[in-house]
Coordinates of N, CA and C and ligand atoms in Angstrom, one line a residue:
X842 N -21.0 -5.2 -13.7 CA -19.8 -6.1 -13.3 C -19.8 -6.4 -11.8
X843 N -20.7 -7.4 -11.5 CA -20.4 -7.4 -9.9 C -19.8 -9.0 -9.9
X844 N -18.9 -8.8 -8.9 CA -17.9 -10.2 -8.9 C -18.8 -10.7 -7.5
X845 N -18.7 -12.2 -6.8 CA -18.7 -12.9 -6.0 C -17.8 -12.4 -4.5
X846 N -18.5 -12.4 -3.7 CA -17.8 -11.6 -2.8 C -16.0 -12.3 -2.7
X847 N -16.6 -13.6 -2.2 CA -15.3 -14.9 -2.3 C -14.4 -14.4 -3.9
X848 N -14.6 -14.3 -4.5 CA -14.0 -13.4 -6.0 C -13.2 -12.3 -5.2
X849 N -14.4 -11.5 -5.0 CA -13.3 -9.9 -4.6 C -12.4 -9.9 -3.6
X850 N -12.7 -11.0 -2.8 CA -11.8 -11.2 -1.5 C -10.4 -11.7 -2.2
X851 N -10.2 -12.5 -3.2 CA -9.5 -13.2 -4.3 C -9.1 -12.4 -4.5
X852 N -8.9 -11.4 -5.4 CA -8.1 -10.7 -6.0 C -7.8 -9.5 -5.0
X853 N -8.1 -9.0 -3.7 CA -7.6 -8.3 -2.7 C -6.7 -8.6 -2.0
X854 N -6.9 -10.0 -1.9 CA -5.6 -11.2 -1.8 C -4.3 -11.1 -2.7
X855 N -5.2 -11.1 -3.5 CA -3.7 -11.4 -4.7 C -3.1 -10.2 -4.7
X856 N -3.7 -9.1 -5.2 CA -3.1 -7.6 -4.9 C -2.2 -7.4 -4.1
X857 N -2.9 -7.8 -3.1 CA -1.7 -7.9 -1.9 C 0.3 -8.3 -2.4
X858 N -0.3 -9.7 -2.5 CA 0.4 -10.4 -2.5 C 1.3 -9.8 -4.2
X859 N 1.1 -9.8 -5.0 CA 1.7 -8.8 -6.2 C 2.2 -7.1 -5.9
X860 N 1.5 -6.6 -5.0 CA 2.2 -5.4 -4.6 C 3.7 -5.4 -3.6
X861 N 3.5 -6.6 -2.9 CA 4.1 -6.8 -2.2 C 5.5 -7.6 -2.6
X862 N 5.5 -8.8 -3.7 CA 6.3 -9.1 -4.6 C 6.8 -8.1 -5.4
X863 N 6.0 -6.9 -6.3 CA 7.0 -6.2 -6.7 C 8.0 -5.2 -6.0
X864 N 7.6 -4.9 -4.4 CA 8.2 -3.9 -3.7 C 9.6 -4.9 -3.2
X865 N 9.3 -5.9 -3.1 CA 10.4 -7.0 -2.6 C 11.0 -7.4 -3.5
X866 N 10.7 -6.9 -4.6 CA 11.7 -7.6 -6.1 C 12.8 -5.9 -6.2
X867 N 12.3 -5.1 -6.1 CA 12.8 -4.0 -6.0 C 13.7 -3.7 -5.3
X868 N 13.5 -4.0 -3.8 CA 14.8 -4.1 -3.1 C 15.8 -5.2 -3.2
X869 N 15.4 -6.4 -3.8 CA 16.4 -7.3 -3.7 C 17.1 -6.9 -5.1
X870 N 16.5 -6.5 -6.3 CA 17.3 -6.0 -7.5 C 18.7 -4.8 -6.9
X871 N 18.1 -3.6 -6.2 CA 18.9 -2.5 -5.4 C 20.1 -3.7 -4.8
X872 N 19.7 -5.0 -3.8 CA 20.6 -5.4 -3.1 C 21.9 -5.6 -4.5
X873 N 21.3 -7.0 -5.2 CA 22.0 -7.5 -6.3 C 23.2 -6.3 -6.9
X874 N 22.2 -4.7 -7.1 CA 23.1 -4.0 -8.1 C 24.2 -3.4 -7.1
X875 N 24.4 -3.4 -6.0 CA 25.2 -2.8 -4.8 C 26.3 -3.8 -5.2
X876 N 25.9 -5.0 -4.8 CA 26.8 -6.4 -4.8 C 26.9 -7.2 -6.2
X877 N 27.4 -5.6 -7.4 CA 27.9 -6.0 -8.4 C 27.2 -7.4 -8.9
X878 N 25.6 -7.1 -9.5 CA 25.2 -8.7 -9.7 C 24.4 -8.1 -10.6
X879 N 24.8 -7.2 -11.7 CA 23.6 -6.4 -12.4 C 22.5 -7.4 -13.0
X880 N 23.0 -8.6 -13.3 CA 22.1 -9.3 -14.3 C 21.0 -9.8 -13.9
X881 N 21.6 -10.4 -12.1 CA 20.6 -10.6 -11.2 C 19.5 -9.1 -11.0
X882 N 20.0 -8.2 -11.1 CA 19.3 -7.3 -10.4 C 18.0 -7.3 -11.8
X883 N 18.8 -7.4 -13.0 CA 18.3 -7.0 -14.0 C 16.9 -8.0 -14.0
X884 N 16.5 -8.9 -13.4 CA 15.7 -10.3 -13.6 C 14.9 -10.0 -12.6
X885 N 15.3 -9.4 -11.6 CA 14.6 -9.0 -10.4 C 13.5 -7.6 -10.7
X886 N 14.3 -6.7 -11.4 CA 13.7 -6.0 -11.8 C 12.8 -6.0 -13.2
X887 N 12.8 -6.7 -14.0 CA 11.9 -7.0 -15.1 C 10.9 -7.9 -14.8
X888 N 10.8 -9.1 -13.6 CA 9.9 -10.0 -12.5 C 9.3 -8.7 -11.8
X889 N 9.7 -7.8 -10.9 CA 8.7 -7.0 -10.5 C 7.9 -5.9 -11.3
X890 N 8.4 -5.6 -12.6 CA 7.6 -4.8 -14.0 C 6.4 -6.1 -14.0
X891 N 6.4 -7.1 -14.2 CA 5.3 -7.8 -14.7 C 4.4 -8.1 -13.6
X892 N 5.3 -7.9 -12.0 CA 4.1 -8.4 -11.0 C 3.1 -7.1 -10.8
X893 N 3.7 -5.6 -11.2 CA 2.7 -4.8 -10.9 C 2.1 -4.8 -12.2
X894 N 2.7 -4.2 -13.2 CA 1.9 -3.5 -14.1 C 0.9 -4.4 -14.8
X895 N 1.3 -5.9 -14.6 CA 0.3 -6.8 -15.6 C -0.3 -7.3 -14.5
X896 N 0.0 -7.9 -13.3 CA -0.8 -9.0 -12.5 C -1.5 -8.0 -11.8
X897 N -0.9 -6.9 -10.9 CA -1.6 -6.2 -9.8 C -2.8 -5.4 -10.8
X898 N -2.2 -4.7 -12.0 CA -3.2 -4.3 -12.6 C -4.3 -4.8 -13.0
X899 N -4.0 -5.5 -14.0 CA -5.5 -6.4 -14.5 C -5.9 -6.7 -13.3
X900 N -5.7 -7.5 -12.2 CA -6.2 -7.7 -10.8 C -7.7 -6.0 -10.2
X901 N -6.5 -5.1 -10.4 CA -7.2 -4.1 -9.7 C -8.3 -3.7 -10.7
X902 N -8.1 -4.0 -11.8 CA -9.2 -3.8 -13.2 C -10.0 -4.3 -12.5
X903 N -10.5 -5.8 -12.5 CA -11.1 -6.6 -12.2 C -12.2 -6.6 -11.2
X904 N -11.3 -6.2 -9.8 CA -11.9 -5.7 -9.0 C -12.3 -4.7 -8.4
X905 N -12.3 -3.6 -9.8 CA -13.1 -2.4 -10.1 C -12.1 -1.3 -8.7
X906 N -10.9 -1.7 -8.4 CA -10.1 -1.0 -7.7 C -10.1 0.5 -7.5
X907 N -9.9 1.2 -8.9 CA -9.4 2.7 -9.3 C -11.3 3.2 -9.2
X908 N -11.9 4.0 -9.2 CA -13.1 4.8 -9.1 C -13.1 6.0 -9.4
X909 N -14.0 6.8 -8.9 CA -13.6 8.7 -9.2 C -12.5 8.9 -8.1
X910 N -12.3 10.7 -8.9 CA -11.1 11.0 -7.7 C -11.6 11.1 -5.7
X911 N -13.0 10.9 -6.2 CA -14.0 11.3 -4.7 C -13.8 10.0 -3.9
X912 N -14.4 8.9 -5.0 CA -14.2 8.0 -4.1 C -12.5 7.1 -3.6
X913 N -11.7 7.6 -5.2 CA -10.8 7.4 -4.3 C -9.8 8.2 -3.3
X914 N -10.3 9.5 -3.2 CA -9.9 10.2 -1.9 C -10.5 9.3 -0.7
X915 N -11.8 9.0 -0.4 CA -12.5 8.3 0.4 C -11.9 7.1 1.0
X916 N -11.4 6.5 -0.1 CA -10.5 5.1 -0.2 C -9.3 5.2 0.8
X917 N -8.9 6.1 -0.1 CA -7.1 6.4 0.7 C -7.4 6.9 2.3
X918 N -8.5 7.4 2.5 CA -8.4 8.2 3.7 C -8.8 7.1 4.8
X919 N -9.7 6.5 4.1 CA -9.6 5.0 5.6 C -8.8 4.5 5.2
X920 N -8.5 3.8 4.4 CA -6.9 3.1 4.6 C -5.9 3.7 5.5
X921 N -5.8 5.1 5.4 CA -4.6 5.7 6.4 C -5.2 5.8 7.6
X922 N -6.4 6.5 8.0 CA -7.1 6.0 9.2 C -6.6 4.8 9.6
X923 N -7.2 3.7 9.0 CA -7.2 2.0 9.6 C -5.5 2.3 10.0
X924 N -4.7 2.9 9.8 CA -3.1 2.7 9.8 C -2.9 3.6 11.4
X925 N -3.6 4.4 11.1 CA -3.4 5.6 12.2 C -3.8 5.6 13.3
X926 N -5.2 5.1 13.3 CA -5.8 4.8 14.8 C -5.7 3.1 15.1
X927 N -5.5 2.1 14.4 CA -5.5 1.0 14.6 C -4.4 -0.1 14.3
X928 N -3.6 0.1 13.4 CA -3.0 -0.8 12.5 C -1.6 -0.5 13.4
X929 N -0.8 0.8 12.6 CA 0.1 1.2 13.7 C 0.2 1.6 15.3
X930 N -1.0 2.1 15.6 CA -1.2 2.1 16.9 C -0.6 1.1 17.7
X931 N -0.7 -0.3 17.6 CA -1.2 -1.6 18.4 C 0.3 -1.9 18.1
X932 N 0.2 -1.8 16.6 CA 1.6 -2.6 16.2 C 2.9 -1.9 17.5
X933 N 3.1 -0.4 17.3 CA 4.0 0.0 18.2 C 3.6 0.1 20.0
X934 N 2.5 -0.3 20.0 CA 2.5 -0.7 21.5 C 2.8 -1.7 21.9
X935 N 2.4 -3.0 20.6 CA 2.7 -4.6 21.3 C 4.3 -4.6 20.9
X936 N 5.0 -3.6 20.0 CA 6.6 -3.8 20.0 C 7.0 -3.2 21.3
X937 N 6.4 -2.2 21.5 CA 7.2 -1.4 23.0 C 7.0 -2.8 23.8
X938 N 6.0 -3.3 24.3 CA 5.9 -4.2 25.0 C 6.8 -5.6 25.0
X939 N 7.2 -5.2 23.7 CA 8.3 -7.0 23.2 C 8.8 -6.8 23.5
X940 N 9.7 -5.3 23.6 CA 11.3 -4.4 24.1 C 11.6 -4.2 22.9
X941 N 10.8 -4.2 21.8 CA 11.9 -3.6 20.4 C 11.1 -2.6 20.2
X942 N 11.9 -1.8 21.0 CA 12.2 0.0 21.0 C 12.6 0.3 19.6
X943 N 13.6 -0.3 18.7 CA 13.6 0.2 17.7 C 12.1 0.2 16.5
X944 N 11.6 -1.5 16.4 CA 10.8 -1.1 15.7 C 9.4 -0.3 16.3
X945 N 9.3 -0.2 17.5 CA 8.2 0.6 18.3 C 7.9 2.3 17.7
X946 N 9.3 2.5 17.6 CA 10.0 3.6 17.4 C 9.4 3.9 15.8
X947 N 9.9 3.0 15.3 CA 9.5 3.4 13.9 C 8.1 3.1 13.2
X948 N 7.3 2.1 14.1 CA 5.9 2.3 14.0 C 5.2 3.5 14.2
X949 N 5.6 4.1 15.4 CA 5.2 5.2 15.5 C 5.6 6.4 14.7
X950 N 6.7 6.8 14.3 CA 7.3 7.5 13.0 C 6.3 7.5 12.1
X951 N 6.3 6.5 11.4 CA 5.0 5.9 10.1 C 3.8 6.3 10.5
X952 N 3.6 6.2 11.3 CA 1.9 6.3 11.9 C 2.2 8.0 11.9
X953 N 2.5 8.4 12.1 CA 2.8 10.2 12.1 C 2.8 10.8 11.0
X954 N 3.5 10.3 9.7 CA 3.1 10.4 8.5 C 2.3 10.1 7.7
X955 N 1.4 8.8 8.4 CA -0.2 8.3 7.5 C -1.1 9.1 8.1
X956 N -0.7 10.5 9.5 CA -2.0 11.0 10.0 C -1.8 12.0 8.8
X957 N 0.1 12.5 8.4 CA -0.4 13.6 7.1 C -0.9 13.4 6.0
X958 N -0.9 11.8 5.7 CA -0.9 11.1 4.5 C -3.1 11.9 4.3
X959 N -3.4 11.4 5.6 CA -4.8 11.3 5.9 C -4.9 12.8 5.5
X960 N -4.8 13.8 6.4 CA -4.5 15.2 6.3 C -4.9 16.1 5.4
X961 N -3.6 15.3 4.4 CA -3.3 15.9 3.0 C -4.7 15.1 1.7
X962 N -5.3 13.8 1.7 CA -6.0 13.6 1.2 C -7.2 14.0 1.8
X963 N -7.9 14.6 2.8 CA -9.0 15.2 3.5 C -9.3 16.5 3.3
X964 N -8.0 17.4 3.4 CA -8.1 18.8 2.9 C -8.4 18.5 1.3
X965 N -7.8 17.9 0.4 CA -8.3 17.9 -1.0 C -9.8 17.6 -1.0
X966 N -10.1 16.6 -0.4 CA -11.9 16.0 -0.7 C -12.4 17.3 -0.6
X967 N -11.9 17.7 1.3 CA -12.9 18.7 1.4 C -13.1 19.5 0.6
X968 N -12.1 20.3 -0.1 CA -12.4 21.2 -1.2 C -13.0 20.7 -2.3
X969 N -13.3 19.7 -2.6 CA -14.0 18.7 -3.7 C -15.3 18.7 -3.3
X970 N -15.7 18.6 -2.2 CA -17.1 18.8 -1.8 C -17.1 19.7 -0.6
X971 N -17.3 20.7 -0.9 CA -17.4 22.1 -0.4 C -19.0 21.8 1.0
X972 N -20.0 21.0 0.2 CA -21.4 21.4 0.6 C -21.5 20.0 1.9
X973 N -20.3 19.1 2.0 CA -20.3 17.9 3.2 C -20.0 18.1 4.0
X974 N -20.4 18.2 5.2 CA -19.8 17.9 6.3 C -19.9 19.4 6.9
Ligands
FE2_1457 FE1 2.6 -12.3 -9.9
FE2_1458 FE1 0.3 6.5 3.9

């Protein structure tokens, strides 16, 4: 099963874009049920059931996403890396520099928990391959 790179780029996109619709369907359903709007919430929340479990999935099927638990330790651990040394990093330096100390603040927060995020998936590998590194 090898896809087209332009392909896999496609559906990493779309992933995106579906994980991120159902996390934003989720809080606007929470907003809806606060402000007495169950029905709305209820639409909100049955629209984000279909954006992960059918689009993001078959998507992630597709693009061969899920692997062993090795390689997806591997997976996770640069992802939190890219967050840790680079992604958050910058993010809360170029906010200190805008003056929003709050979200600076809270970049760096997040970035503190993707180093345990990192941490916690690194100590598991390690013990999964005892004979690396
Ligand atoms: Fe969708
Ligand atoms: Fe994380």
């Amino acid at each position: 099963m090898t896809l087209h790179e332009k392909t896999k780029a496609s559906l990493i996109t779309a992933m995106h874009g579906e994980a991120f619709a159902y996390a934003k369907y989720i809080a606007f359903a929470e907003h809806a049920r606060k402000n007495a709007n169950p029905e709305l919430a209820g639409l909100f929340e049955e629209t984000a059931k279909v954006e992960f479990f059918e689009h993001f999935a078959e998507e992630a099927q597709l693009a061969g996403l899920v692997g062993t638990d090795i390689e997806n330790l591997q997976d996770a651990i640069s992802g939190e890396n890219y967050e840790v040394e680079t992604m958050y990093k910058e993010f809360a330096e170029a906010a200190g520099k805008a003056g929003d100390a709050d979200a600076a603040a809270r970049f760096s927060e997040v970035r503190r928990d993707e180093a345990k995020h990192r941490a916690a998936f690194r100590s598991v590998l390690d013990r999964m391959q005892p004979t690396q590194e």
